[in-house]
XYZ file of C-alpha atoms in Angstrom:
543
model
C 0.009 0.081 0.202
C 1.877 2.970 -1.141
C 0.071 5.631 0.851
C 2.976 7.988 1.380
C 6.483 8.711 -0.060
C 8.744 6.241 1.684
C 12.097 8.141 1.967
C 12.920 6.698 5.291
C 12.253 3.611 7.227
C 8.892 4.020 8.935
C 10.538 2.263 12.078
C 13.269 5.144 12.120
C 10.565 7.711 11.871
C 8.910 6.245 14.697
C 12.079 6.247 16.930
C 12.494 10.073 16.074
C 8.825 10.689 16.900
C 9.003 8.558 20.124
C 11.832 11.058 21.154
C 9.263 13.802 21.257
C 7.410 11.841 23.880
C 4.724 10.108 21.896
C 4.548 6.267 22.785
C 2.800 3.289 21.526
C 2.120 4.526 17.991
C -0.207 2.178 16.260
C 0.338 3.462 12.695
C 2.109 6.400 10.880
C 0.784 7.679 7.648
C 3.818 9.740 6.284
C 3.236 12.585 3.936
C 0.137 11.208 2.521
C -1.287 12.422 -0.680
C -4.898 13.819 -1.218
C -6.403 10.632 -2.108
C -5.243 8.827 0.970
C -6.297 11.664 3.243
C -9.767 11.653 1.771
C -9.879 8.174 2.413
C -8.980 8.571 5.966
C -11.355 11.656 6.400
C -14.361 9.572 5.218
C -13.401 6.572 7.398
C -16.525 5.565 9.527
C -14.318 5.219 12.496
C -13.139 8.767 12.238
C -16.637 10.000 13.375
C -15.325 11.126 16.751
C -12.561 13.106 15.061
C -15.132 15.423 13.085
C -15.750 13.346 10.224
C -15.981 15.463 6.910
C -18.794 16.188 4.571
C -18.518 16.168 1.019
C -20.108 18.839 -1.042
C -21.308 19.145 -4.412
C -18.521 21.519 -5.408
C -15.887 18.441 -4.905
C -14.503 20.232 -1.606
C -14.772 18.852 1.787
C -16.362 20.574 4.698
C -15.325 20.609 8.083
C -16.289 22.056 11.462
C -14.298 23.310 14.173
C -17.015 24.451 16.508
C -16.802 25.802 19.372
C -13.612 27.728 18.094
C -13.985 29.148 15.026
C -11.181 31.861 15.229
C -7.922 32.286 16.805
C -7.489 32.421 20.452
C -4.853 35.193 21.172
C -5.199 34.933 24.790
C -4.509 31.403 24.929
C -0.889 31.807 23.024
C 2.154 31.474 25.247
C 5.850 31.601 24.782
C 8.170 29.781 27.103
C 10.413 32.454 28.948
C 13.936 31.120 29.477
C 17.563 32.271 28.919
C 17.036 32.430 25.251
C 14.013 34.310 24.920
C 13.772 36.623 28.146
C 15.534 39.269 26.609
C 14.662 38.859 22.976
C 10.800 38.431 22.966
C 8.576 41.321 23.001
C 6.538 40.333 26.087
C 3.159 41.967 25.684
C 1.330 40.518 28.810
C -1.412 43.109 28.947
C -2.637 42.617 25.388
C -2.111 38.615 25.497
C 0.087 38.472 22.407
C 3.189 37.180 23.858
C 2.465 35.773 27.384
C 5.117 34.005 29.274
C 5.208 30.596 30.833
C 7.966 28.856 32.851
C 9.505 25.669 31.886
C 7.404 23.727 34.381
C 4.107 24.901 32.839
C 5.670 23.961 29.381
C 6.374 20.360 30.434
C 2.943 19.781 31.840
C 1.176 21.172 28.631
C 3.489 19.231 26.406
C 2.748 16.036 28.485
C -1.003 16.610 27.771
C -0.393 16.753 23.974
C 1.785 13.719 23.729
C -0.441 11.707 25.711
C -3.027 12.579 23.401
C -1.268 11.528 20.310
C 0.149 8.514 22.035
C -1.452 4.882 21.335
C -3.181 6.527 17.997
C -2.628 6.108 14.470
C -0.983 9.592 13.572
C -0.315 11.592 10.518
C 3.088 12.975 9.918
C 3.647 15.875 7.456
C 7.232 17.046 6.448
C 7.197 20.250 4.630
C 8.836 23.657 3.856
C 7.764 26.943 4.676
C 9.472 29.431 2.467
C 10.162 29.211 -1.272
C 13.643 30.659 -0.733
C 15.917 27.796 -0.137
C 18.453 29.659 1.865
C 15.485 31.228 4.432
C 13.124 28.637 4.407
C 12.420 26.399 7.588
C 11.811 22.586 7.463
C 8.692 21.732 9.594
C 7.325 18.641 10.841
C 3.656 18.587 11.856
C 2.147 15.683 13.783
C -1.509 15.125 14.417
C -4.317 12.315 14.794
C -6.806 14.435 12.590
C -6.669 13.634 8.765
C -8.128 16.726 7.548
C -5.382 18.640 9.762
C -2.941 16.929 7.604
C -4.967 17.733 4.570
C -4.906 21.540 5.558
C -1.083 21.399 5.810
C -0.881 19.751 2.266
C -2.931 22.631 0.971
C -1.328 25.341 2.590
C 2.635 24.720 2.895
C 5.337 23.545 0.109
C 5.634 19.816 0.012
C 9.368 18.425 -0.467
C 10.057 16.080 -3.276
C 11.613 12.595 -2.735
C 15.029 13.958 -2.804
C 14.519 16.758 -0.320
C 12.915 14.194 1.941
C 16.071 11.878 2.007
C 17.851 14.409 4.032
C 14.833 16.062 5.640
C 15.756 17.145 9.475
C 12.973 19.381 10.792
C 14.028 22.911 12.182
C 10.706 23.059 14.223
C 8.133 20.550 15.117
C 4.385 21.173 15.638
C 2.574 18.641 17.878
C -1.128 19.251 17.466
C -3.050 17.628 20.136
C -6.319 19.593 19.344
C -8.578 17.385 21.276
C -6.824 17.282 24.595
C -7.796 20.139 27.072
C -6.123 21.690 29.920
C -8.683 21.259 33.140
C -6.078 22.425 35.436
C -5.405 25.826 33.684
C -6.469 27.808 36.601
C -3.782 26.135 38.697
C -1.214 27.128 36.272
C -2.468 30.690 35.990
C -3.528 30.067 32.434
C -6.556 31.571 30.362
C -8.524 28.785 29.850
C -8.355 24.984 28.980
C -6.934 25.877 25.475
C -3.271 26.592 24.754
C -1.166 27.398 21.963
C 2.463 27.379 23.193
C 6.010 27.865 21.794
C 9.376 26.701 22.963
C 12.072 28.278 21.192
C 14.938 26.118 22.958
C 13.252 23.002 22.012
C 11.907 24.364 18.867
C 8.611 22.838 19.308
C 5.104 24.389 19.317
C 2.258 22.575 20.836
C -1.582 22.973 20.447
C -4.506 21.700 22.772
C -8.145 22.326 22.895
C -8.849 23.822 19.609
C -9.312 22.676 16.123
C -9.418 25.693 14.368
C -6.858 25.495 11.626
C -5.862 29.190 11.509
C -3.829 28.428 14.941
C -1.491 26.138 12.743
C -1.202 28.445 9.879
C -0.453 31.810 12.054
C 1.561 29.576 14.545
C 4.043 28.739 11.700
C 4.009 32.479 10.812
C 5.008 33.659 14.415
C 7.891 30.920 14.145
C 9.110 32.602 10.748
C 8.444 35.917 12.591
C 10.973 34.745 15.103
C 13.808 33.159 13.208
C 13.971 35.345 9.947
C 14.916 38.969 11.129
C 18.292 37.583 12.357
C 19.134 36.739 8.843
C 18.077 40.222 7.564
C 14.779 38.894 6.092
C 11.609 40.832 6.869
C 8.489 38.538 7.576
C 5.331 40.131 6.094
C 1.877 39.640 6.506
C 1.121 40.675 3.044
C -0.063 39.341 -0.431
C 2.246 39.875 -3.270
C 1.825 40.051 -7.204
C 3.996 40.580 -10.132
C 3.076 42.204 -13.602
C 4.265 40.940 -17.012
C 6.928 43.690 -16.845
C 8.169 42.059 -13.404
C 6.921 44.920 -11.097
C 6.147 43.642 -7.573
C 3.323 45.013 -5.624
C 2.988 44.094 -1.995
C -0.647 44.313 0.030
C -0.229 44.360 3.645
C -3.163 44.096 6.053
C -5.278 42.221 8.556
C -7.687 39.616 7.927
C -10.692 40.628 5.714
C -9.183 44.096 4.689
C -8.873 42.426 0.954
C -5.439 40.931 0.597
C -6.425 37.965 -1.412
C -9.342 39.714 -3.618
C -7.165 42.624 -4.309
C -4.007 41.119 -5.167
C -5.592 38.222 -7.401
C -6.319 40.682 -10.424
C -6.307 40.113 -14.202
C -3.119 40.163 -16.158
C -1.162 39.726 -12.749
C 0.662 36.661 -11.560
C -0.257 35.935 -7.884
C 2.949 35.370 -5.895
C 0.958 34.639 -2.714
C -2.043 35.904 -0.803
C -0.831 36.237 2.932
C 2.546 35.682 4.128
C 5.951 36.370 2.609
C 9.418 37.205 3.330
C 11.779 39.941 1.698
C 15.272 39.139 1.738
C 18.500 41.163 1.842
C 18.761 40.733 -1.887
C 15.543 42.412 -2.597
C 13.751 38.969 -3.450
C 10.148 38.564 -2.233
C 9.271 34.971 -1.774
C 6.165 33.072 -0.554
C 5.809 31.365 2.773
C 3.064 29.100 1.623
C 1.809 26.841 -1.214
C -1.811 27.651 -0.665
C -4.571 29.988 0.200
C -6.713 30.347 3.468
C -9.379 32.949 2.789
C -12.603 34.464 4.177
C -15.699 33.181 2.276
C -18.801 34.567 4.027
C -21.262 35.883 1.457
C -18.946 34.517 -1.422
C -20.820 34.498 -4.638
C -19.453 33.695 -8.288
C -20.145 37.407 -9.127
C -18.400 39.159 -6.363
C -15.305 36.955 -6.353
C -15.173 34.311 -9.212
C -11.371 33.499 -8.644
C -12.179 32.231 -4.989
C -15.391 30.703 -5.993
C -13.864 28.588 -8.636
C -11.222 27.368 -6.227
C -13.833 25.581 -4.338
C -13.430 22.172 -5.872
C -11.825 18.830 -5.208
C -8.908 18.923 -2.322
C -10.364 22.312 -1.022
C -11.480 22.438 2.414
C -14.432 24.569 3.335
C -14.257 25.529 7.181
C -17.481 26.015 9.243
C -19.900 26.560 6.436
C -23.509 25.364 6.446
C -23.786 22.618 4.008
C -27.460 21.709 2.817
C -28.902 18.561 2.531
C -28.302 18.391 -1.318
C -24.618 19.058 -0.767
C -24.538 22.817 -1.737
C -23.245 25.276 0.609
C -24.932 28.475 1.838
C -22.241 30.866 1.900
C -24.598 33.400 3.447
C -25.334 31.604 6.408
C -23.318 32.539 9.716
C -24.978 30.182 11.823
C -21.558 28.566 12.722
C -19.410 31.987 12.410
C -18.850 35.019 10.398
C -15.297 33.580 9.837
C -16.017 31.064 7.304
C -13.149 29.961 5.155
C -11.549 27.829 2.594
C -8.082 26.362 2.120
C -6.698 25.601 -1.437
C -3.517 24.943 -3.184
C -2.341 28.167 -4.523
C -2.184 26.821 -8.231
C -6.115 26.973 -8.109
C -5.971 30.654 -8.612
C -2.703 31.280 -10.289
C -2.886 32.921 -13.690
C -0.009 31.013 -15.147
C 2.804 28.758 -13.849
C 6.228 29.507 -12.606
C 8.954 27.375 -11.264
C 9.223 29.196 -7.970
C 7.471 31.822 -6.022
C 10.227 34.326 -5.988
C 10.392 37.832 -7.304
C 12.491 40.983 -7.279
C 11.748 44.733 -8.049
C 9.219 45.705 -5.688
C 7.560 49.111 -7.060
C 4.556 49.521 -4.840
C 3.668 49.010 -1.287
C -0.311 49.168 -0.265
C -1.114 49.361 3.414
C -4.802 48.171 3.525
C -6.702 49.694 6.463
C -10.295 49.226 6.903
C -11.329 52.695 8.547
C -14.398 52.350 10.868
C -14.526 55.958 11.524
C -15.035 56.940 7.787
C -12.807 59.740 7.849
C -9.562 58.457 6.037
C -9.294 58.718 2.177
C -9.727 55.933 -0.275
C -6.074 56.295 -1.166
C -3.133 58.256 0.308
C 0.437 58.570 -0.972
C 2.819 58.204 1.824
C 6.334 59.764 2.502
C 9.157 57.614 3.863
C 8.478 58.781 7.378
C 4.617 58.438 7.047
C 5.329 54.777 5.890
C 7.157 54.142 8.800
C 4.470 55.898 10.914
C 1.394 53.930 9.450
C 3.390 50.326 9.183
C 4.277 50.613 12.939
C 0.783 51.852 13.924
C -1.082 49.330 11.765
C -4.411 50.902 12.045
C -7.271 48.831 10.947
C -10.518 47.117 11.937
C -11.005 43.601 13.353
C -13.715 42.065 11.420
C -15.893 39.720 13.390
C -14.997 36.358 14.610
C -11.450 36.356 13.120
C -10.605 36.261 16.773
C -12.822 34.872 19.645
C -15.292 37.370 21.043
C -14.742 39.847 18.345
C -18.450 39.972 17.155
C -18.645 43.284 15.373
C -16.172 45.266 13.729
C -13.909 46.831 16.043
C -11.057 49.557 15.471
C -7.610 48.301 16.379
C -3.784 48.872 16.021
C -1.747 45.842 14.987
C 1.953 46.906 14.689
C 3.320 45.819 11.172
C -0.246 44.752 10.288
C 0.582 41.495 12.158
C 1.050 42.311 15.903
C -0.562 39.246 17.005
C 2.069 36.984 15.242
C 5.342 39.128 16.233
C 7.312 37.559 18.887
C 10.024 40.407 18.535
C 9.645 43.987 18.929
C 7.795 45.731 16.013
C 10.693 48.350 15.661
C 12.787 45.474 14.650
C 10.537 44.598 11.437
C 9.903 48.399 10.852
C 13.786 48.968 10.360
C 13.911 46.167 8.183
C 11.111 47.772 5.904
C 12.947 50.936 6.138
C 16.115 49.523 4.738
C 14.143 48.190 1.417
C 12.450 51.593 1.417
C 15.637 53.608 1.556
C 17.439 51.392 -1.066
C 14.807 51.245 -3.802
C 12.323 53.823 -5.525
C 9.152 52.329 -3.959
C 5.753 53.872 -3.881
C 3.838 53.503 -0.751
C -0.022 53.994 -0.344
C -2.479 53.898 2.364
C -5.715 52.454 0.833
C -9.000 52.478 2.926
C -11.451 49.304 2.439
C -13.505 50.279 5.320
C -16.970 51.974 5.532
C -18.422 54.646 3.420
C -20.422 57.616 4.850
C -23.739 55.407 4.757
C -22.121 52.601 6.921
C -21.594 50.286 4.020
C -18.562 48.565 3.204
C -16.599 50.226 0.293
C -17.235 48.427 -2.886
C -14.699 45.755 -4.278
C -15.241 47.599 -7.310
C -14.170 51.035 -6.319
C -11.045 49.737 -4.554
C -9.967 47.563 -7.705
C -10.177 50.769 -9.766
C -7.692 52.611 -7.068
C -5.411 49.527 -7.444
C -5.486 49.628 -11.105
C -4.487 53.366 -10.693
C -1.753 52.315 -8.439
C -0.440 49.498 -10.597
C -0.384 51.563 -13.664
C 1.449 54.331 -11.884
C -1.246 56.916 -12.547
C -1.716 58.417 -8.986
C 1.649 60.292 -8.679
C 0.878 61.885 -12.068
C -2.100 63.468 -10.668
C -2.811 66.843 -8.840
C -2.853 66.454 -5.117
C -4.714 67.716 -2.173
C -3.697 67.663 1.410
C -6.064 66.167 3.892
C -5.582 68.229 7.073
C -5.049 66.727 10.566
C -3.383 63.499 9.010
C -1.492 65.667 6.357
C -2.084 62.961 3.991
C -1.612 63.623 0.146
C -4.277 62.455 -1.985
C -4.884 62.819 -5.843
C -7.820 65.316 -7.017
C -8.907 63.012 -9.675
C -8.630 59.332 -10.614
C -9.182 57.575 -13.690
C -12.484 55.621 -13.716
C -13.521 57.142 -10.291
C -15.830 60.040 -9.292
C -13.288 62.657 -8.150
C -15.775 63.760 -5.242
C -14.982 60.485 -3.617
C -11.465 61.071 -3.210
C -11.675 63.719 -0.574
C -13.550 62.356 2.579
C -14.666 65.619 3.474
C -16.814 65.679 0.638
C -18.986 62.935 2.075
C -20.082 65.266 4.927
C -22.436 68.120 4.344
C -21.335 69.684 7.560
C -17.509 69.406 7.413
C -17.327 69.816 11.246
C -18.674 66.335 11.602
C -15.713 64.965 9.531
C -13.257 67.176 11.765
C -14.794 65.703 14.895
C -14.553 62.140 13.925
C -10.880 62.810 12.263
C -9.878 64.239 15.670
C -11.161 61.159 17.640
C -9.052 58.808 15.037
C -5.942 61.095 15.535
C -6.293 60.810 19.037
C -6.381 56.949 19.067
C -3.303 57.185 16.595
C -1.272 59.210 18.822
C -2.269 57.303 22.153
C -1.387 53.919 20.470
C 2.088 55.276 19.279
C 3.060 56.588 22.629
C 4.112 52.946 23.214
C 6.909 53.378 20.641
C 8.241 56.530 22.037
C 10.886 54.725 24.184
C 12.767 54.014 20.757
C 14.988 56.290 18.640
C 12.742 55.519 15.672
C 9.475 56.172 17.577
C 10.744 59.713 18.633
C 11.832 60.294 15.124
C 8.530 59.620 13.097
C 6.029 60.665 15.728
C 6.048 63.944 13.801
C 4.716 62.108 10.758
C 1.563 61.234 12.418
C -1.733 63.200 12.631
C -1.729 66.691 14.248
C -4.527 67.500 16.762
């Protein structure tokens, strides 16, 4: 039964895994292909492991209820001699909460006991297409559709690669175990996502949500790459036929996947990338994981067409006839799909690797309805808005976020930054100083009437950026924020470009603008203990 690539003896692999503490392994399925995983997912004996449903689209559907979003308050990093002076400990907001080694050993034992005496799935893969800056990851789970998710999302080695595969980092996913003694160990709940950068192991317990796997690996890359002068980025990236690269930074739901995946442009990736010291941008992943609430073939045909065999639908409502009601939020607003990136590629390339960055776009969803649709940023403003990361969290991307909530996410990826944001900002600055790069702030938030700004309008703006039209236009200055905006744009009503035009009473705009300005300044105060923060504070809004 050739279920997997046999590049090593299963007995030798078993011995390696037993060193992690997993005992009495019944069977190992190693780097299983899609057909094997589908057979395992549909196994009647997997009913207690959340057996999948098959939809009429060919994609499978899985359910991670009760947790359908990330749990940032349940994320921990071991504080030891290696990390105590390196990690950006952010105890108050819960992003990088420390635990001691005794708590780690207790949690790890829960996970390895959960995985012991089981049939387990082992996936060895790469994170990163740059062979000099990628990490070799080993993922272990008892749940077949989690292995399927990993195969969708990351870069699978070939047989030759696997012959010498030695993992840099190990993920032990004991999703079904819970820490009932969480209160004794001063933890947040029975759920835990913990990282040990001395042992180079991540453990997961208590949640089935696939986003914890994906973003956990992103955090790992954010820990290791800066020491190699590589900037890890929470951004989408595409490249034109003339090899001009555009980066789209933004939190989940701000439009990275949709806006980067456009006609006549090759999609490098839709969410996570690295930018090395030679100026090359490379994808961390080999797949896409995107929100699909209210998805239709009309509003997003590229994503809709990717929902087919081997794709995984997450927490959607499947009707009796096998069709999916993409508008039903019964389980969550954060319904998602994962699929191989080849499903939405416009053309094939041998590697996801590109140079010549020409445009950077910061996508911000403005809940206050005061920011322009598009602004041109100076170097100092680019640093300021990158470090600020103002946007709006969308419902259920994280637990207990039940309505749009204004927030500040440093570098547009604060929940996944184990190091201080200044480190990543300096890496970005180095690229901006070395290259002639246009930087824009694009608002994908809410219009004056309280509706989300239409994708159609935003795509018109993106096309103007990609065609280098904006800098050629006459410009206005928006007060308070001192942002430069074009007076006109091809294909767009010029009245939409100045947000003050939305208000009959301009004082209403000014009132709301001052609220956001104060929030920006208050948030930025946490960076004023750094030289860079002191230098660029003047580029922020004035009150």
